[in-house]
């Protein structure tokens, strides 16, 4: 590590987890909560009668563990259950112009919004209004649009199945398929890439598979921070002797060493457990190349007569193997090594480890999907698994780590801009109207329509749309072009402050809070990363008596917008069982929905590949070759580095809980650029220098941000900065052409030292 002392930057030498995690949990609770309720509240997370943790989508075995929370789950819960309130008085005292000066951290930290609020341009403040007045105004503006496609209906993945389904039905009856959602910025490459390869856009493993696997390959995800409960699973696997091979440009501490904070004996006696058996610091954007190298090595061994392929599986269950293998034979090792920054011998080693394993799981996250080649990255992972029949047998399969706690469920119950015709027929049967034909807008297309002035109303079911998107400048402009923005949220965020003509904030009940409707207390349901659906019931007193549930607010907006609606909104809201009956009518996979969620732990949705059923066009799994090894010459050039954007340990997407990133050794600041010692030297820089980071995409060079360059263990040629601060460097249309996912994790940039 470089000599110079940089404020807030120290090396972190301890393992991840451990006492530090317990301490941080206690601090989060003390800072945010009504302390009296906290221990009981935390114990209710992910229990049969408790609420689903809003932190991440990692499942829990049978939902019966006694102590299933983690540091970041506790932060997510306490952030929602905070004592702090954003009241009409708060809004009266702060103009929108003044609030815009505050950081994202400060905005959310003001607390829970207590009343429906509408923007008043005369005073430049938000003013309270009655719920019915809010619904009436939204209905009026929506009905006035000359074309329903001038409205965009955004969903963030914390919404329950019930809320997401009603949102889908409302907007389709209104007449549009414009469903931008957070998944478009997240696992869209999975949703597009996997159906082509294995017939379903979801993971195929269950938690039990981790008890039987012999090898885990973890690519492009940071579970110590983003899926901390997965660390318990990885930790058990490591102690069982399972080989864990990591591909990540950054050395992430939790993937190196971890002490389970739920296991005090280990913390005292052993200290910690080594997680990764080998750690490959692949270049940013180099994963498909690395996978190609591993598979080339496997084919070479098969060609030499070694029994490394599952030939029976390939013959019975797959298509396209010969052409795929031939493409690998023709690919030159030098091209692979250049593209991924790893050596042939390292990849040979991985191939041998893979060949020895009888049951392999590949897990992956945003490091794989948020690239111009995201869909192809995902398909190369599927192909690697197909070579040895690693689908539909215990201990094997593909494990995309979904983001938001119910993002997968949102998709299952209809949040998609590309609805399938079977669903249309079922909606018609269940509700008596037929949704509009054709495809609507995804997240990027929605913002493009807003920027072009073609979309005039944006209704957001959660999230922070404009800050999550790339190209912050353009997103701001898109927001300011709106006639009306409607935000169903728990907390104040920047999207509320980017106002065109009108803006209305509708404060919602959080997942931790009691939801009482005409027939009594209600549960909602969610689907985790492993297709398990279960109930979630809030227990806390709502943050304000004026809050309404997401389903109730959607129904209110729907009734005000569509007076002749075919849907019995009032009846559905009175009893969420009736919403679930309708979900089952439209999506038959939810057979006996209400009965099955009453079993502790819920139920699993059907997953073809887990039974070797392939719902592809050919009826078989497909080997899809990767053709894009060579870099686009327009995006390379002298001194161009690849910037990836990361979450810190103290944030939930655009929600910044605090300014520390403990495991990466950054404290009290977020304005840093992670860069290798090698690149510091090559760029004539010193640890601690302030640099201008400029987009190197032709036509986008004017995008600049300033950061402090700090030496970090990261692959040469690759650099890292925090999301959302670096989003302005990513052009809106710089995306994976197949899935539309923004390429947030491979931005070509140049650095210049600020004098
Ligand atoms: N506490 C907390 N939990 C969360 C979230 C949160 O913000 N905070 N967000 C939720 C959401 S919506 C999501 S989608 C998930 C995100 O969970 P992750 O997928 O873990 O998200 P990222 O922080 O974006 O980190 C991606 C990891 O990929 C690595 N990486 C970057 N570029 C590349 C690359 O080109 N190749 C490879 N192999 N690796 C690369 C980074 O070094 C980093 O370790 O977490 C969910 N859970
Ligand atoms: N550069 C870069 N950009 C990225 C990413 C990246 O890795 N790099 N990741 C992308 C990914 S993976 C994602 S998923 C998106 C995230 O995009 P979003 O899902 O839109 O953003 P969040 O930050 O999760 O949303 C935060 C807001 O949600 C609201 N909220 C919290 N809980 C609830 C609730 O229970 N109900 C309702 N209605 N509202 C609630 C709060 O008001 C809070 O302000 O960002 C994407 N953007
Ligand atoms: Mo995500």
Short mmCIF file of C-alpha atoms and ligand atoms in Angstrom, two decimals, residues 55-56 72 186 219-223 225-227 247-250 252 282-287 365-368 370-371 401-404 644-648 651-653 657 664 745, ligand 1:
data_model
loop_
_atom_site.label_atom_id
_atom_site.label_comp_id
_atom_site.label_asym_id
_atom_site.label_seq_id
_atom_site.Cartn_x
_atom_site.Cartn_y
_atom_site.Cartn_z
CA UNK A 55 -32.58 -6.44 2.52
CA UNK A 56 -32.04 -9.05 -0.16
CA UNK A 72 -27.21 -5.23 6.36
CA UNK A 186 -30.22 -5.37 -12.74
CA UNK A 219 -18.62 -14.53 -10.30
CA UNK A 220 -19.21 -10.82 -10.02
CA UNK A 221 -21.00 -10.53 -6.72
CA UNK A 222 -20.11 -9.29 -3.27
CA UNK A 223 -22.16 -11.28 -0.77
CA UNK A 225 -22.18 -6.71 1.65
CA UNK A 226 -25.13 -7.44 -0.61
CA UNK A 227 -26.29 -10.93 0.37
CA UNK A 247 -13.86 -14.28 -10.28
CA UNK A 248 -13.83 -10.63 -9.28
CA UNK A 249 -11.57 -7.74 -10.30
CA UNK A 250 -11.53 -6.49 -6.70
CA UNK A 252 -13.48 -8.46 -1.68
CA UNK A 282 -10.54 -10.97 -13.92
CA UNK A 283 -10.52 -7.70 -15.85
CA UNK A 284 -13.73 -5.71 -15.68
CA UNK A 285 -15.93 -7.02 -18.50
CA UNK A 286 -13.67 -10.05 -19.06
CA UNK A 287 -15.88 -12.83 -17.69
CA UNK A 365 -24.45 -10.95 -9.68
CA UNK A 366 -24.14 -7.50 -11.19
CA UNK A 367 -20.49 -8.03 -12.16
CA UNK A 368 -21.85 -10.35 -14.85
CA UNK A 370 -24.38 -4.96 -16.08
CA UNK A 371 -22.26 -5.07 -19.20
CA UNK A 401 -28.27 -13.49 -6.96
CA UNK A 402 -31.32 -11.33 -7.40
CA UNK A 403 -31.30 -7.83 -6.05
CA UNK A 404 -34.36 -6.48 -4.32
CA UNK A 644 -16.94 -0.45 -12.78
CA UNK A 645 -19.52 1.04 -10.37
CA UNK A 646 -19.99 -0.54 -6.95
CA UNK A 647 -22.13 -0.57 -3.84
CA UNK A 648 -20.44 0.29 -0.57
CA UNK A 651 -25.82 1.63 1.22
CA UNK A 652 -28.88 0.04 -0.25
CA UNK A 653 -28.82 1.02 -3.92
CA UNK A 657 -27.04 4.64 5.15
CA UNK A 664 -12.67 -1.90 1.50
CA UNK A 745 -19.89 -2.01 -14.96
N1 LIG B 1 -26.72 -4.17 1.67
C1 LIG B 1 -27.15 -4.17 0.42
N2 LIG B 1 -27.73 -5.29 -0.09
C2 LIG B 1 -28.15 -5.29 -1.37
C3 LIG B 1 -28.08 -4.12 -2.18
C4 LIG B 1 -27.43 -2.99 -1.64
O1 LIG B 1 -27.24 -1.96 -2.33
N3 LIG B 1 -27.01 -3.04 -0.34
N4 LIG B 1 -28.61 -4.11 -3.44
C5 LIG B 1 -29.51 -5.21 -3.82
C6 LIG B 1 -29.58 -5.25 -5.28
S1 LIG B 1 -30.84 -4.41 -6.07
C7 LIG B 1 -28.74 -6.02 -6.00
S2 LIG B 1 -28.90 -6.11 -7.69
C8 LIG B 1 -27.73 -6.86 -5.37
C9 LIG B 1 -26.34 -6.49 -5.92
O2 LIG B 1 -25.36 -7.33 -5.42
P1 LIG B 1 -23.95 -7.49 -6.21
O3 LIG B 1 -24.19 -8.17 -7.49
O4 LIG B 1 -23.00 -8.08 -5.24
O5 LIG B 1 -23.65 -5.93 -6.51
P2 LIG B 1 -22.47 -4.89 -6.70
O6 LIG B 1 -22.10 -4.13 -5.49
O7 LIG B 1 -22.89 -4.06 -7.82
O8 LIG B 1 -21.17 -5.71 -6.88
C10 LIG B 1 -20.81 -6.50 -7.81
C11 LIG B 1 -19.49 -7.19 -7.53
O9 LIG B 1 -19.04 -7.44 -8.83
C12 LIG B 1 -17.68 -7.09 -8.94
N5 LIG B 1 -17.47 -6.71 -10.35
C13 LIG B 1 -17.53 -5.49 -10.91
N6 LIG B 1 -17.29 -5.57 -12.24
C14 LIG B 1 -17.07 -6.88 -12.52
C15 LIG B 1 -16.76 -7.62 -13.69
O10 LIG B 1 -16.66 -7.09 -14.79
N7 LIG B 1 -16.60 -8.97 -13.55
C16 LIG B 1 -16.71 -9.61 -12.35
N8 LIG B 1 -16.54 -10.93 -12.31
N9 LIG B 1 -16.97 -8.94 -11.23
C17 LIG B 1 -17.16 -7.60 -11.31
C18 LIG B 1 -17.46 -5.99 -7.96
O11 LIG B 1 -16.08 -5.93 -7.61
C19 LIG B 1 -18.38 -6.39 -6.82
O12 LIG B 1 -17.70 -7.24 -5.94
O13 LIG B 1 -27.68 -6.70 -3.97
C20 LIG B 1 -28.94 -6.52 -3.30
N10 LIG B 1 -28.65 -6.45 -1.89
#
